[in-house]
Amino acid sequence: MTDQAHGAESDIPGKPTSASRTTLSHIMTHNDTNLLGTVHGGVIMKLVDDAAGAVAGRHSGGPAVTASMDEMAFLEPVRVGDLVHVKAQVNWTGRTSMEVGVRVLAERWNESTPAQQVGSAYLVFAAVDSDGKPRGVPPVQPESDRDRRRYQEAQIRRQHRLARRRAIKELRAKSEPI
């Protein structure tokens, strides 16, 4: 999926970062646990995808599908009873795609400490029309120094994704089919 960054030629009005920012909260139960008694990474990943999808749909003004998930990091285990907050925002937009940054925080039910970050991820979503074809998205307008830093970091991640994809395609073109 190739996507060009917005240039001056974009005729879609931009949206500020805050317009689509959201938080999804969920209490973890025994149904969410693995054999070790902590919450399955897949449960957290689904919450991350749900929150990021809501942000992408809100920003783009319609359906958006997950194109990739980068750098899902699990920093601390999540336990039964934890109130998990999944915070997401659009970091960068291209012509038809968006990078959404997600932070996962856990409020420990049995501790009087503030919520701590337990995970993070970056996802790329493509906006699609009713036929599943790519459609344009509004440019994101960073509002703070932090938003501007996230925008610049997202551009670096995009360059790495594209370079990795090119290198893999080149290697596959040279090798014999399996």
PDB file of C-alpha atoms in Angstrom:
ATOM      1  CA  MET A   1       0.000   0.000   0.000  1.00  0.00           C
ATOM      2  CA  THR A   2       1.841   3.060  -1.172  1.00  0.00           C
ATOM      3  CA  ASP A   3       0.780   6.385   0.171  1.00  0.00           C
ATOM      4  CA  GLN A   4       2.151   9.833  -0.421  1.00  0.00           C
ATOM      5  CA  ALA A   5       2.367  12.341   2.383  1.00  0.00           C
ATOM      6  CA  HIS A   6       0.016  15.276   2.140  1.00  0.00           C
ATOM      7  CA  GLY A   7       1.397  18.160   0.198  1.00  0.00           C
ATOM      8  CA  ALA A   8       0.078  21.604  -0.517  1.00  0.00           C
ATOM      9  CA  GLU A   9      -2.191  20.098  -3.192  1.00  0.00           C
ATOM     10  CA  SER A  10      -4.503  18.407  -0.646  1.00  0.00           C
ATOM     11  CA  ASP A  11      -8.065  19.701  -0.966  1.00  0.00           C
ATOM     12  CA  ILE A  12      -9.320  17.944   2.187  1.00  0.00           C
ATOM     13  CA  PRO A  13      -9.414  20.301   5.186  1.00  0.00           C
ATOM     14  CA  GLY A  14      -7.109  19.251   8.016  1.00  0.00           C
ATOM     15  CA  LYS A  15      -8.157  18.158  11.494  1.00  0.00           C
ATOM     16  CA  PRO A  16      -6.352  18.872  14.760  1.00  0.00           C
ATOM     17  CA  THR A  17      -4.847  15.968  16.688  1.00  0.00           C
ATOM     18  CA  SER A  18      -7.397  16.424  19.488  1.00  0.00           C
ATOM     19  CA  ALA A  19     -10.380  15.952  17.148  1.00  0.00           C
ATOM     20  CA  SER A  20     -10.052  12.171  17.081  1.00  0.00           C
ATOM     21  CA  ARG A  21      -8.090  11.397  20.261  1.00  0.00           C
ATOM     22  CA  THR A  22      -9.886   8.817  22.405  1.00  0.00           C
ATOM     23  CA  THR A  23      -9.584   6.581  25.468  1.00  0.00           C
ATOM     24  CA  LEU A  24     -11.105   3.123  25.752  1.00  0.00           C
ATOM     25  CA  SER A  25     -11.277   1.652  29.287  1.00  0.00           C
ATOM     26  CA  HIS A  26     -11.890  -1.964  30.258  1.00  0.00           C
ATOM     27  CA  ILE A  27     -11.782  -3.949  33.524  1.00  0.00           C
ATOM     28  CA  MET A  28      -9.772  -7.160  33.134  1.00  0.00           C
ATOM     29  CA  THR A  29     -11.473 -10.371  34.275  1.00  0.00           C
ATOM     30  CA  HIS A  30     -10.542 -14.038  34.642  1.00  0.00           C
ATOM     31  CA  ASN A  31     -11.823 -14.590  31.089  1.00  0.00           C
ATOM     32  CA  ASP A  32      -8.913 -12.448  29.851  1.00  0.00           C
ATOM     33  CA  THR A  33      -6.091 -14.425  31.482  1.00  0.00           C
ATOM     34  CA  ASN A  34      -3.489 -16.869  30.233  1.00  0.00           C
ATOM     35  CA  LEU A  35      -2.058 -19.916  32.049  1.00  0.00           C
ATOM     36  CA  LEU A  36       0.214 -17.658  34.136  1.00  0.00           C
ATOM     37  CA  GLY A  37      -2.754 -15.724  35.516  1.00  0.00           C
ATOM     38  CA  THR A  38      -1.939 -12.505  33.698  1.00  0.00           C
ATOM     39  CA  VAL A  39      -3.935 -10.974  30.851  1.00  0.00           C
ATOM     40  CA  HIS A  40      -3.290 -12.443  27.385  1.00  0.00           C
ATOM     41  CA  GLY A  41      -1.242 -10.203  25.138  1.00  0.00           C
ATOM     42  CA  GLY A  42      -3.874 -10.828  22.465  1.00  0.00           C
ATOM     43  CA  VAL A  43      -6.587  -9.326  24.682  1.00  0.00           C
ATOM     44  CA  ILE A  44      -4.497  -6.166  25.052  1.00  0.00           C
ATOM     45  CA  MET A  45      -3.767  -6.161  21.308  1.00  0.00           C
ATOM     46  CA  LYS A  46      -7.499  -6.320  20.525  1.00  0.00           C
ATOM     47  CA  LEU A  47      -8.170  -3.367  22.822  1.00  0.00           C
ATOM     48  CA  VAL A  48      -5.319  -1.499  21.115  1.00  0.00           C
ATOM     49  CA  ASP A  49      -6.755  -2.278  17.657  1.00  0.00           C
ATOM     50  CA  ASP A  50     -10.275  -1.282  18.792  1.00  0.00           C
ATOM     51  CA  ALA A  51      -9.138   2.089  20.171  1.00  0.00           C
ATOM     52  CA  ALA A  52      -6.896   2.788  17.171  1.00  0.00           C
ATOM     53  CA  GLY A  53      -9.709   1.849  14.786  1.00  0.00           C
ATOM     54  CA  ALA A  54     -12.094   4.234  16.534  1.00  0.00           C
ATOM     55  CA  VAL A  55      -9.548   7.041  16.221  1.00  0.00           C
ATOM     56  CA  ALA A  56      -8.842   6.250  12.551  1.00  0.00           C
ATOM     57  CA  GLY A  57     -12.547   6.146  11.698  1.00  0.00           C
ATOM     58  CA  ARG A  58     -13.209   9.348  13.610  1.00  0.00           C
ATOM     59  CA  HIS A  59     -10.291  11.175  11.950  1.00  0.00           C
ATOM     60  CA  SER A  60     -11.053   9.950   8.436  1.00  0.00           C
ATOM     61  CA  GLY A  61     -14.810  10.408   8.745  1.00  0.00           C
ATOM     62  CA  GLY A  62     -15.658   6.822   7.826  1.00  0.00           C
ATOM     63  CA  PRO A  63     -14.429   3.248   7.698  1.00  0.00           C
ATOM     64  CA  ALA A  64     -10.741   2.511   8.134  1.00  0.00           C
ATOM     65  CA  VAL A  65      -9.021  -0.869   8.197  1.00  0.00           C
ATOM     66  CA  THR A  66      -5.880  -2.006   9.995  1.00  0.00           C
ATOM     67  CA  ALA A  67      -2.983  -2.184   7.527  1.00  0.00           C
ATOM     68  CA  SER A  68      -0.170  -2.929   9.991  1.00  0.00           C
ATOM     69  CA  MET A  69       0.821  -2.932  13.637  1.00  0.00           C
ATOM     70  CA  ASP A  70       4.334  -1.825  14.530  1.00  0.00           C
ATOM     71  CA  GLU A  71       6.302  -2.033  17.718  1.00  0.00           C
ATOM     72  CA  MET A  72       3.706  -3.533  20.084  1.00  0.00           C
ATOM     73  CA  ALA A  73       5.575  -3.366  23.371  1.00  0.00           C
ATOM     74  CA  PHE A  74       4.400  -5.020  26.586  1.00  0.00           C
ATOM     75  CA  LEU A  75       6.150  -3.190  29.421  1.00  0.00           C
ATOM     76  CA  GLU A  76       4.433  -4.687  32.496  1.00  0.00           C
ATOM     77  CA  PRO A  77       1.952  -7.534  33.017  1.00  0.00           C
ATOM     78  CA  VAL A  78      -1.746  -6.717  33.303  1.00  0.00           C
ATOM     79  CA  ARG A  79      -3.704  -8.588  35.979  1.00  0.00           C
ATOM     80  CA  VAL A  80      -7.278  -9.510  36.761  1.00  0.00           C
ATOM     81  CA  GLY A  81      -9.058  -6.524  38.267  1.00  0.00           C
ATOM     82  CA  ASP A  82      -6.876  -3.929  36.582  1.00  0.00           C
ATOM     83  CA  LEU A  83      -8.733  -1.080  34.914  1.00  0.00           C
ATOM     84  CA  VAL A  84      -6.953  -0.726  31.585  1.00  0.00           C
ATOM     85  CA  HIS A  85      -7.038   2.582  29.707  1.00  0.00           C
ATOM     86  CA  VAL A  86      -6.095   2.504  26.030  1.00  0.00           C
ATOM     87  CA  LYS A  87      -5.305   6.021  24.788  1.00  0.00           C
ATOM     88  CA  ALA A  88      -4.999   6.583  21.048  1.00  0.00           C
ATOM     89  CA  GLN A  89      -4.407   9.469  18.650  1.00  0.00           C
ATOM     90  CA  VAL A  90      -3.513  10.057  15.017  1.00  0.00           C
ATOM     91  CA  ASN A  91       0.203  10.845  14.797  1.00  0.00           C
ATOM     92  CA  TRP A  92       0.595  11.210  11.032  1.00  0.00           C
ATOM     93  CA  THR A  93      -1.491  11.116   7.878  1.00  0.00           C
ATOM     94  CA  GLY A  94      -0.713  10.351   4.294  1.00  0.00           C
ATOM     95  CA  ARG A  95      -3.046  10.553   1.329  1.00  0.00           C
ATOM     96  CA  THR A  96      -5.163   7.525   2.317  1.00  0.00           C
ATOM     97  CA  SER A  97      -3.491   6.181   5.455  1.00  0.00           C
ATOM     98  CA  MET A  98      -2.850   7.246   9.038  1.00  0.00           C
ATOM     99  CA  GLU A  99      -0.504   6.190  11.796  1.00  0.00           C
ATOM    100  CA  VAL A 100      -2.212   5.890  15.177  1.00  0.00           C
ATOM    101  CA  GLY A 101      -0.138   5.883  18.352  1.00  0.00           C
ATOM    102  CA  VAL A 102      -1.482   3.988  21.351  1.00  0.00           C
ATOM    103  CA  ARG A 103      -0.485   3.972  25.015  1.00  0.00           C
ATOM    104  CA  VAL A 104      -1.859   1.321  27.376  1.00  0.00           C
ATOM    105  CA  LEU A 105      -2.141   2.190  31.074  1.00  0.00           C
ATOM    106  CA  ALA A 106      -3.284   0.009  33.978  1.00  0.00           C
ATOM    107  CA  GLU A 107      -4.871   1.182  37.193  1.00  0.00           C
ATOM    108  CA  ARG A 108      -4.187  -1.520  39.767  1.00  0.00           C
ATOM    109  CA  TRP A 109      -7.363  -2.263  41.710  1.00  0.00           C
ATOM    110  CA  ASN A 110      -5.480  -3.106  44.904  1.00  0.00           C
ATOM    111  CA  GLU A 111      -2.965  -0.241  44.881  1.00  0.00           C
ATOM    112  CA  SER A 112      -3.376   3.455  45.515  1.00  0.00           C
ATOM    113  CA  THR A 113      -0.800   4.400  42.903  1.00  0.00           C
ATOM    114  CA  PRO A 114      -1.546   6.284  39.686  1.00  0.00           C
ATOM    115  CA  ALA A 115      -2.112   4.333  36.482  1.00  0.00           C
ATOM    116  CA  GLN A 116       1.160   3.091  35.003  1.00  0.00           C
ATOM    117  CA  GLN A 117       2.032   2.573  31.372  1.00  0.00           C
ATOM    118  CA  VAL A 118       2.005  -1.145  30.567  1.00  0.00           C
ATOM    119  CA  GLY A 119       2.231  -1.080  26.782  1.00  0.00           C
ATOM    120  CA  SER A 120       2.417   0.900  23.574  1.00  0.00           C
ATOM    121  CA  ALA A 121       1.934   0.354  19.871  1.00  0.00           C
ATOM    122  CA  TYR A 122       1.827   2.061  16.498  1.00  0.00           C
ATOM    123  CA  LEU A 123      -0.742   1.007  13.922  1.00  0.00           C
ATOM    124  CA  VAL A 124      -1.314   2.064  10.340  1.00  0.00           C
ATOM    125  CA  PHE A 125      -4.889   2.310   9.084  1.00  0.00           C
ATOM    126  CA  ALA A 126      -6.127   2.798   5.539  1.00  0.00           C
ATOM    127  CA  ALA A 127      -9.355   4.700   4.978  1.00  0.00           C
ATOM    128  CA  VAL A 128     -11.714   2.823   2.656  1.00  0.00           C
ATOM    129  CA  ASP A 129     -14.977   3.574   0.887  1.00  0.00           C
ATOM    130  CA  SER A 130     -18.054   1.335   0.761  1.00  0.00           C
ATOM    131  CA  ASP A 131     -16.385  -0.787  -1.951  1.00  0.00           C
ATOM    132  CA  GLY A 132     -13.232  -1.272   0.136  1.00  0.00           C
ATOM    133  CA  LYS A 133     -11.201   1.055  -2.096  1.00  0.00           C
ATOM    134  CA  PRO A 134      -8.771   3.571  -0.542  1.00  0.00           C
ATOM    135  CA  ARG A 135     -10.164   7.060   0.033  1.00  0.00           C
ATOM    136  CA  GLY A 136      -8.531  10.303   1.063  1.00  0.00           C
ATOM    137  CA  VAL A 137      -8.052  11.339   4.681  1.00  0.00           C
ATOM    138  CA  PRO A 138      -7.759  14.807   6.172  1.00  0.00           C
ATOM    139  CA  PRO A 139      -4.240  15.911   7.052  1.00  0.00           C
ATOM    140  CA  VAL A 140      -3.581  15.818  10.784  1.00  0.00           C
ATOM    141  CA  GLN A 141      -2.676  19.157  12.336  1.00  0.00           C
ATOM    142  CA  PRO A 142      -0.365  18.664  15.336  1.00  0.00           C
ATOM    143  CA  GLU A 143      -1.301  21.061  18.146  1.00  0.00           C
ATOM    144  CA  SER A 144       1.567  20.815  20.617  1.00  0.00           C
ATOM    145  CA  ASP A 145       5.313  20.230  20.667  1.00  0.00           C
ATOM    146  CA  ARG A 146       4.574  16.629  21.700  1.00  0.00           C
ATOM    147  CA  ASP A 147       2.205  16.189  18.731  1.00  0.00           C
ATOM    148  CA  ARG A 148       4.821  17.651  16.371  1.00  0.00           C
ATOM    149  CA  ARG A 149       7.462  15.252  17.756  1.00  0.00           C
ATOM    150  CA  ARG A 150       5.059  12.308  17.293  1.00  0.00           C
ATOM    151  CA  TYR A 151       4.413  13.436  13.711  1.00  0.00           C
ATOM    152  CA  GLN A 152       8.154  13.514  12.940  1.00  0.00           C
ATOM    153  CA  GLU A 153       8.749  10.129  14.598  1.00  0.00           C
ATOM    154  CA  ALA A 154       5.858   8.659  12.591  1.00  0.00           C
ATOM    155  CA  GLN A 155       7.512   9.826   9.364  1.00  0.00           C
ATOM    156  CA  ILE A 156      10.677   7.955  10.375  1.00  0.00           C
ATOM    157  CA  ARG A 157       8.697   4.775  11.111  1.00  0.00           C
ATOM    158  CA  ARG A 158       6.958   5.114   7.719  1.00  0.00           C
ATOM    159  CA  GLN A 159      10.312   5.393   5.921  1.00  0.00           C
ATOM    160  CA  HIS A 160      11.511   2.247   7.714  1.00  0.00           C
ATOM    161  CA  ARG A 161       8.320   0.327   6.836  1.00  0.00           C
ATOM    162  CA  LEU A 162       8.671   1.275   3.153  1.00  0.00           C
ATOM    163  CA  ALA A 163      12.407   0.437   3.062  1.00  0.00           C
ATOM    164  CA  ARG A 164      11.761  -2.950   4.727  1.00  0.00           C
ATOM    165  CA  ARG A 165       8.979  -3.716   2.243  1.00  0.00           C
ATOM    166  CA  ARG A 166      11.230  -2.800  -0.724  1.00  0.00           C
ATOM    167  CA  ALA A 167      14.121  -4.929   0.599  1.00  0.00           C
ATOM    168  CA  ILE A 168      11.865  -7.955   1.103  1.00  0.00           C
ATOM    169  CA  LYS A 169      10.335  -7.601  -2.381  1.00  0.00           C
ATOM    170  CA  GLU A 170      13.817  -7.351  -3.915  1.00  0.00           C
ATOM    171  CA  LEU A 171      15.006 -10.427  -2.048  1.00  0.00           C
ATOM    172  CA  ARG A 172      11.943 -12.429  -3.049  1.00  0.00           C
ATOM    173  CA  ALA A 173      12.333 -11.404  -6.684  1.00  0.00           C
ATOM    174  CA  LYS A 174      15.898 -12.823  -6.642  1.00  0.00           C
ATOM    175  CA  SER A 175      15.146 -16.081  -4.829  1.00  0.00           C
ATOM    176  CA  GLU A 176      13.549 -19.279  -6.042  1.00  0.00           C
ATOM    177  CA  PRO A 177       9.916 -19.958  -5.100  1.00  0.00           C
ATOM    178  CA  ILE A 178       9.488 -22.307  -2.178  1.00  0.00           C
TER     179      ILE A 178
END
